[in-house]
């Protein structure tokens, strides 16, 4: 570990020197007050270039909207994938009279009140979707 | 702003790229079925297996029974056809990989296109030359618009001879 007190940049050394002379309430009210010297700005810019700009450059509505627009535009990227693979599962032995993709109508009967009642049923790939009669 | 425009353009273009649409990529199937051999070599009609193409929205994937109608006699001991025999014996379906996979919001009807004179190869390419099946055209809107702008197809569609069934 390096001893930070040994190789302080000149700006920090200067700040320390300044603080050493002060007593009690004279120290400083806010860090901005302490840091508001051109040498400190230069040090900060050299050390953390982007943070310095964010700290001392004005963050305005325009910039904020720009960042938001970029995130919105890139949000659609999640849809940019290959279509997932699908499998087709045909019959082994096809049932009679079914044409895949077409409804099959057939007549049948259900017992009701002791009688067999005629029905016309529409079915899609074996699933009944509509019945007429009764 | 220019950068964002370029980025969006790139993404849209990427969506049409062969990498994403997998055009011309022969995919592995449970059985290495060759259309080139069956259609190009033996001359079996598309409709022998894809039987419902003329009457339904769906062209049909042949049941194992259709394969076995020949392969119970021909190549009946072939190791390559073992999955077919197993399917027929156990009653469990073959699970083919879907090469032509339209988005679920698209309704496409095969019968109306075939009956109005648009052949299989217009969209599916020369399947009779494909040892393993691949996607000949990305099934995107551009293809459909390009096809319908084609003059000969337009006349085929307008021809009163091809009426609704």
XYZ file of C-alpha atoms in Angstrom:
299
model
C 0.000 0.000 0.000
C 1.180 3.475 -0.833
C 1.151 6.101 1.835
C -1.241 8.713 0.439
C 0.346 11.536 2.426
C 3.674 11.057 0.665
C 2.857 11.797 -2.953
C -0.124 14.088 -2.820
C -0.678 16.060 -5.994
C 0.179 19.762 -5.601
C -3.489 20.785 -5.548
C -4.294 18.635 -2.523
C -1.144 19.773 -0.781
C -2.182 23.348 -1.318
C -5.668 22.684 0.076
C -4.148 21.060 3.126
C -1.836 23.965 3.610
C -4.771 26.350 3.432
C -6.793 24.319 5.947
C -3.939 24.125 8.401
C -4.084 27.891 8.956
C -7.802 27.922 9.677
C -9.515 27.337 13.000
C -13.029 26.286 14.105
C -15.917 27.678 12.039
C -13.574 29.052 9.435
C -12.934 25.624 7.877
C -15.484 25.360 5.072
C -19.258 25.041 4.693
C -19.409 22.927 1.575
C -16.962 20.814 -0.398
C -17.605 23.013 -3.446
C -16.305 26.004 -1.535
C -13.110 24.140 -0.722
C -12.703 22.680 -4.192
C -13.440 25.866 -6.083
C -9.962 26.640 -7.249
C -8.683 26.403 -10.788
C -5.819 24.149 -9.735
C -8.188 21.684 -8.125
C -10.321 21.660 -11.267
C -7.282 20.834 -13.323
C -6.297 18.063 -10.952
C -9.788 16.575 -11.009
C -9.970 16.729 -14.798
C -6.613 15.009 -15.111
C -7.566 12.338 -12.599
C -11.239 11.657 -13.553
C -11.920 13.327 -16.929
C -15.572 12.258 -17.288
C -16.618 12.864 -13.709
C -15.116 16.347 -13.849
C -17.279 17.185 -16.813
C -20.388 15.829 -15.127
C -19.568 17.718 -11.953
C -18.772 21.113 -13.450
C -20.544 20.982 -16.825
C -24.237 21.831 -16.787
C -26.531 18.793 -16.903
C -29.481 20.123 -18.823
C -32.820 18.769 -19.958
C -31.472 18.174 -23.443
C -28.753 15.788 -22.282
C -31.111 13.926 -19.994
C -33.597 13.402 -22.835
C -30.814 12.263 -25.134
C -29.787 9.542 -22.708
C -33.397 8.479 -22.241
C -33.986 8.358 -26.007
C -30.935 6.178 -26.461
C -32.131 3.705 -23.847
C -35.571 3.615 -25.467
C -34.091 3.033 -28.914
C -31.799 0.279 -27.692
C -34.611 -1.293 -25.683
C -35.875 -2.882 -28.906
C -32.630 -4.805 -29.242
C -33.996 -7.561 -27.050
C -36.243 -8.572 -29.956
C -33.253 -9.045 -32.275
C -32.827 -12.757 -31.868
C -33.280 -15.679 -34.142
C -36.744 -17.133 -34.206
C -36.691 -20.128 -31.845
C -36.835 -23.553 -33.512
C -40.175 -25.309 -33.697
C -40.911 -28.992 -34.266
C -43.567 -30.495 -36.493
C -45.208 -33.631 -35.169
C -47.190 -35.434 -37.866
C -49.405 -38.420 -37.320
C -48.059 -41.944 -37.404
C -51.323 -43.307 -38.770
C -53.557 -40.519 -40.077
C -57.223 -40.678 -39.056
C -59.659 -40.978 -41.914
C -61.216 -37.926 -43.538
C -59.259 -35.329 -41.575
C -57.558 -32.721 -43.761
C -55.027 -30.780 -41.655
C -55.968 -27.112 -41.563
C -59.596 -27.711 -42.572
C -62.526 -28.179 -40.195
C -64.166 -31.587 -40.231
C -67.963 -31.711 -39.860
C -69.539 -34.907 -38.706
C -72.934 -36.067 -37.544
C -73.214 -37.747 -34.195
C -75.749 -38.195 -31.400
C -75.880 -37.604 -27.658
C -78.329 -39.177 -25.226
C -80.604 -36.565 -23.635
C -83.871 -37.102 -21.736
C -83.797 -40.725 -22.706
C -83.543 -40.077 -26.432
C -80.636 -40.060 -28.825
C -80.414 -36.492 -30.185
C -78.733 -35.750 -33.494
C -75.821 -33.312 -33.576
C -73.634 -31.764 -36.244
C -70.147 -31.097 -34.867
C -67.350 -28.986 -36.301
C -63.916 -30.142 -35.248
C -60.402 -28.870 -35.934
C -57.662 -31.510 -35.810
C -59.781 -33.592 -33.469
C -60.901 -30.712 -31.238
C -64.636 -29.949 -31.395
C -65.286 -26.209 -31.698
C -68.992 -26.008 -32.538
C -72.060 -28.222 -32.410
C -75.398 -27.614 -34.063
C -78.618 -29.248 -32.770
C -79.822 -29.982 -29.254
C -28.214 11.183 -33.824
C -26.516 9.943 -36.993
C -24.989 7.150 -34.937
C -28.387 6.114 -33.613
C -29.793 6.162 -37.152
C -26.969 3.975 -38.389
C -27.446 1.639 -35.434
C -31.166 1.224 -36.077
C -30.483 0.683 -39.786
C -27.914 -1.968 -38.966
C -30.318 -3.764 -36.655
C -33.085 -3.744 -39.278
C -30.655 -5.014 -41.889
C -29.364 -7.680 -39.504
C -32.927 -8.923 -39.122
C -32.972 -9.678 -42.874
C -29.520 -11.222 -42.912
C -28.966 -14.866 -43.759
C -27.626 -15.385 -40.248
C -30.952 -14.497 -38.662
C -33.353 -15.823 -41.317
C -31.194 -18.932 -41.834
C -31.722 -18.845 -45.572
C -29.822 -21.588 -47.421
C -28.853 -23.271 -44.155
C -29.423 -27.026 -44.328
C -30.673 -28.083 -40.908
C -30.341 -31.422 -39.199
C -33.516 -33.496 -39.099
C -34.404 -36.694 -37.219
C -33.989 -38.520 -40.548
C -31.726 -37.036 -43.260
C -34.565 -36.849 -45.766
C -33.488 -35.845 -49.266
C -36.017 -34.068 -51.466
C -33.368 -34.204 -54.193
C -33.523 -38.001 -54.204
C -37.279 -38.387 -53.816
C -38.474 -35.518 -56.037
C -35.552 -34.847 -58.376
C -34.361 -38.452 -58.694
C -37.486 -40.587 -58.373
C -39.955 -37.982 -59.631
C -42.475 -38.274 -56.821
C -44.968 -35.411 -56.958
C -44.969 -32.902 -54.096
C -48.626 -33.724 -53.447
C -47.948 -37.400 -52.810
C -46.678 -36.443 -49.351
C -47.895 -32.874 -48.931
C -51.362 -34.086 -49.713
C -53.550 -31.267 -48.455
C -51.735 -28.431 -50.242
C -54.518 -28.008 -52.816
C -57.421 -27.986 -50.423
C -56.171 -26.547 -47.153
C -54.201 -23.688 -45.672
C -51.696 -26.265 -44.461
C -49.660 -28.303 -46.922
C -49.398 -31.245 -44.490
C -46.366 -33.066 -43.197
C -46.649 -36.704 -44.222
C -47.440 -39.175 -41.448
C -44.996 -41.993 -40.782
C -47.459 -44.237 -42.618
C -46.691 -42.445 -45.908
C -42.973 -43.164 -45.515
C -43.673 -46.802 -44.674
C -45.930 -47.281 -47.685
C -42.693 -47.566 -49.680
C -40.060 -48.196 -47.018
C -41.682 -51.330 -45.656
C -40.490 -52.815 -48.982
C -37.607 -50.620 -50.185
C -34.575 -50.037 -47.937
C -36.527 -51.861 -45.260
C -33.322 -52.714 -43.323
C -31.551 -49.383 -43.810
C -29.937 -48.019 -40.651
C -30.703 -44.502 -41.830
C -34.427 -45.248 -41.677
C -34.339 -46.725 -38.183
C -36.148 -43.670 -36.650
C -38.962 -44.128 -39.185
C -39.407 -47.818 -38.341
C -39.220 -47.036 -34.636
C -41.914 -44.369 -35.030
C -44.133 -46.795 -36.917
C -43.526 -49.551 -34.394
C -44.024 -47.517 -31.228
C -46.667 -45.136 -32.550
C -44.607 -42.112 -31.536
C -44.352 -39.347 -34.134
C -41.195 -38.202 -35.853
C -40.372 -34.678 -34.705
C -39.262 -32.768 -37.787
C -37.592 -29.389 -37.485
C -39.729 -26.652 -39.007
C -37.742 -24.927 -41.755
C -40.503 -22.629 -43.016
C -41.705 -21.023 -39.818
C -43.941 -18.007 -40.327
C -44.600 -15.765 -37.328
C -47.657 -16.859 -35.386
C -49.603 -13.728 -36.393
C -49.364 -14.628 -40.089
C -52.147 -16.599 -41.754
C -50.942 -18.143 -44.980
C -53.173 -20.328 -47.116
C -51.382 -22.757 -49.429
C -54.441 -23.844 -51.392
C -55.392 -20.429 -52.778
C -51.848 -19.845 -54.047
C -51.456 -23.268 -55.644
C -54.918 -23.119 -57.203
C -54.263 -19.679 -58.686
C -51.170 -20.919 -60.493
C -48.336 -20.050 -58.117
C -46.149 -23.133 -58.027
C -44.321 -24.528 -55.002
C -40.905 -23.429 -56.326
C -41.924 -19.749 -56.461
C -41.542 -19.524 -52.701
C -39.827 -22.770 -51.710
C -37.160 -22.689 -54.440
C -35.846 -25.777 -56.198
C -36.638 -28.244 -53.435
C -36.024 -31.017 -55.983
C -32.337 -30.041 -55.844
C -32.019 -29.962 -52.063
C -30.295 -32.983 -50.452
C -31.345 -31.615 -47.067
C -34.129 -29.095 -46.974
C -33.260 -25.452 -46.530
C -35.110 -22.170 -46.701
C -34.777 -20.786 -50.245
C -36.345 -17.399 -49.534
C -36.670 -15.523 -46.268
C -40.439 -15.555 -45.884
C -40.663 -11.821 -45.337
C -42.969 -9.175 -46.673
C -40.536 -8.221 -49.444
C -40.854 -11.637 -51.065
C -44.626 -11.551 -51.118
C -44.782 -8.043 -52.552
C -42.156 -8.894 -55.176
C -44.131 -11.969 -56.230
C -47.409 -10.160 -56.578
C -45.820 -7.416 -58.656
C -44.682 -10.030 -61.152
C -46.711 -9.533 -64.293
C -47.276 -13.164 -65.207
C -48.535 -13.944 -61.755
C -50.813 -10.933 -61.894
C -52.384 -12.234 -65.089
C -52.690 -15.680 -63.544
C -54.550 -14.170 -60.635
C -56.847 -12.125 -62.904
C -57.529 -15.012 -65.266
C -61.219 -15.929 -64.840
C -60.286 -19.518 -65.659
C -58.878 -19.805 -62.139
C -62.077 -19.076 -60.274
C -62.725 -19.678 -56.612
C -63.375 -23.289 -55.848
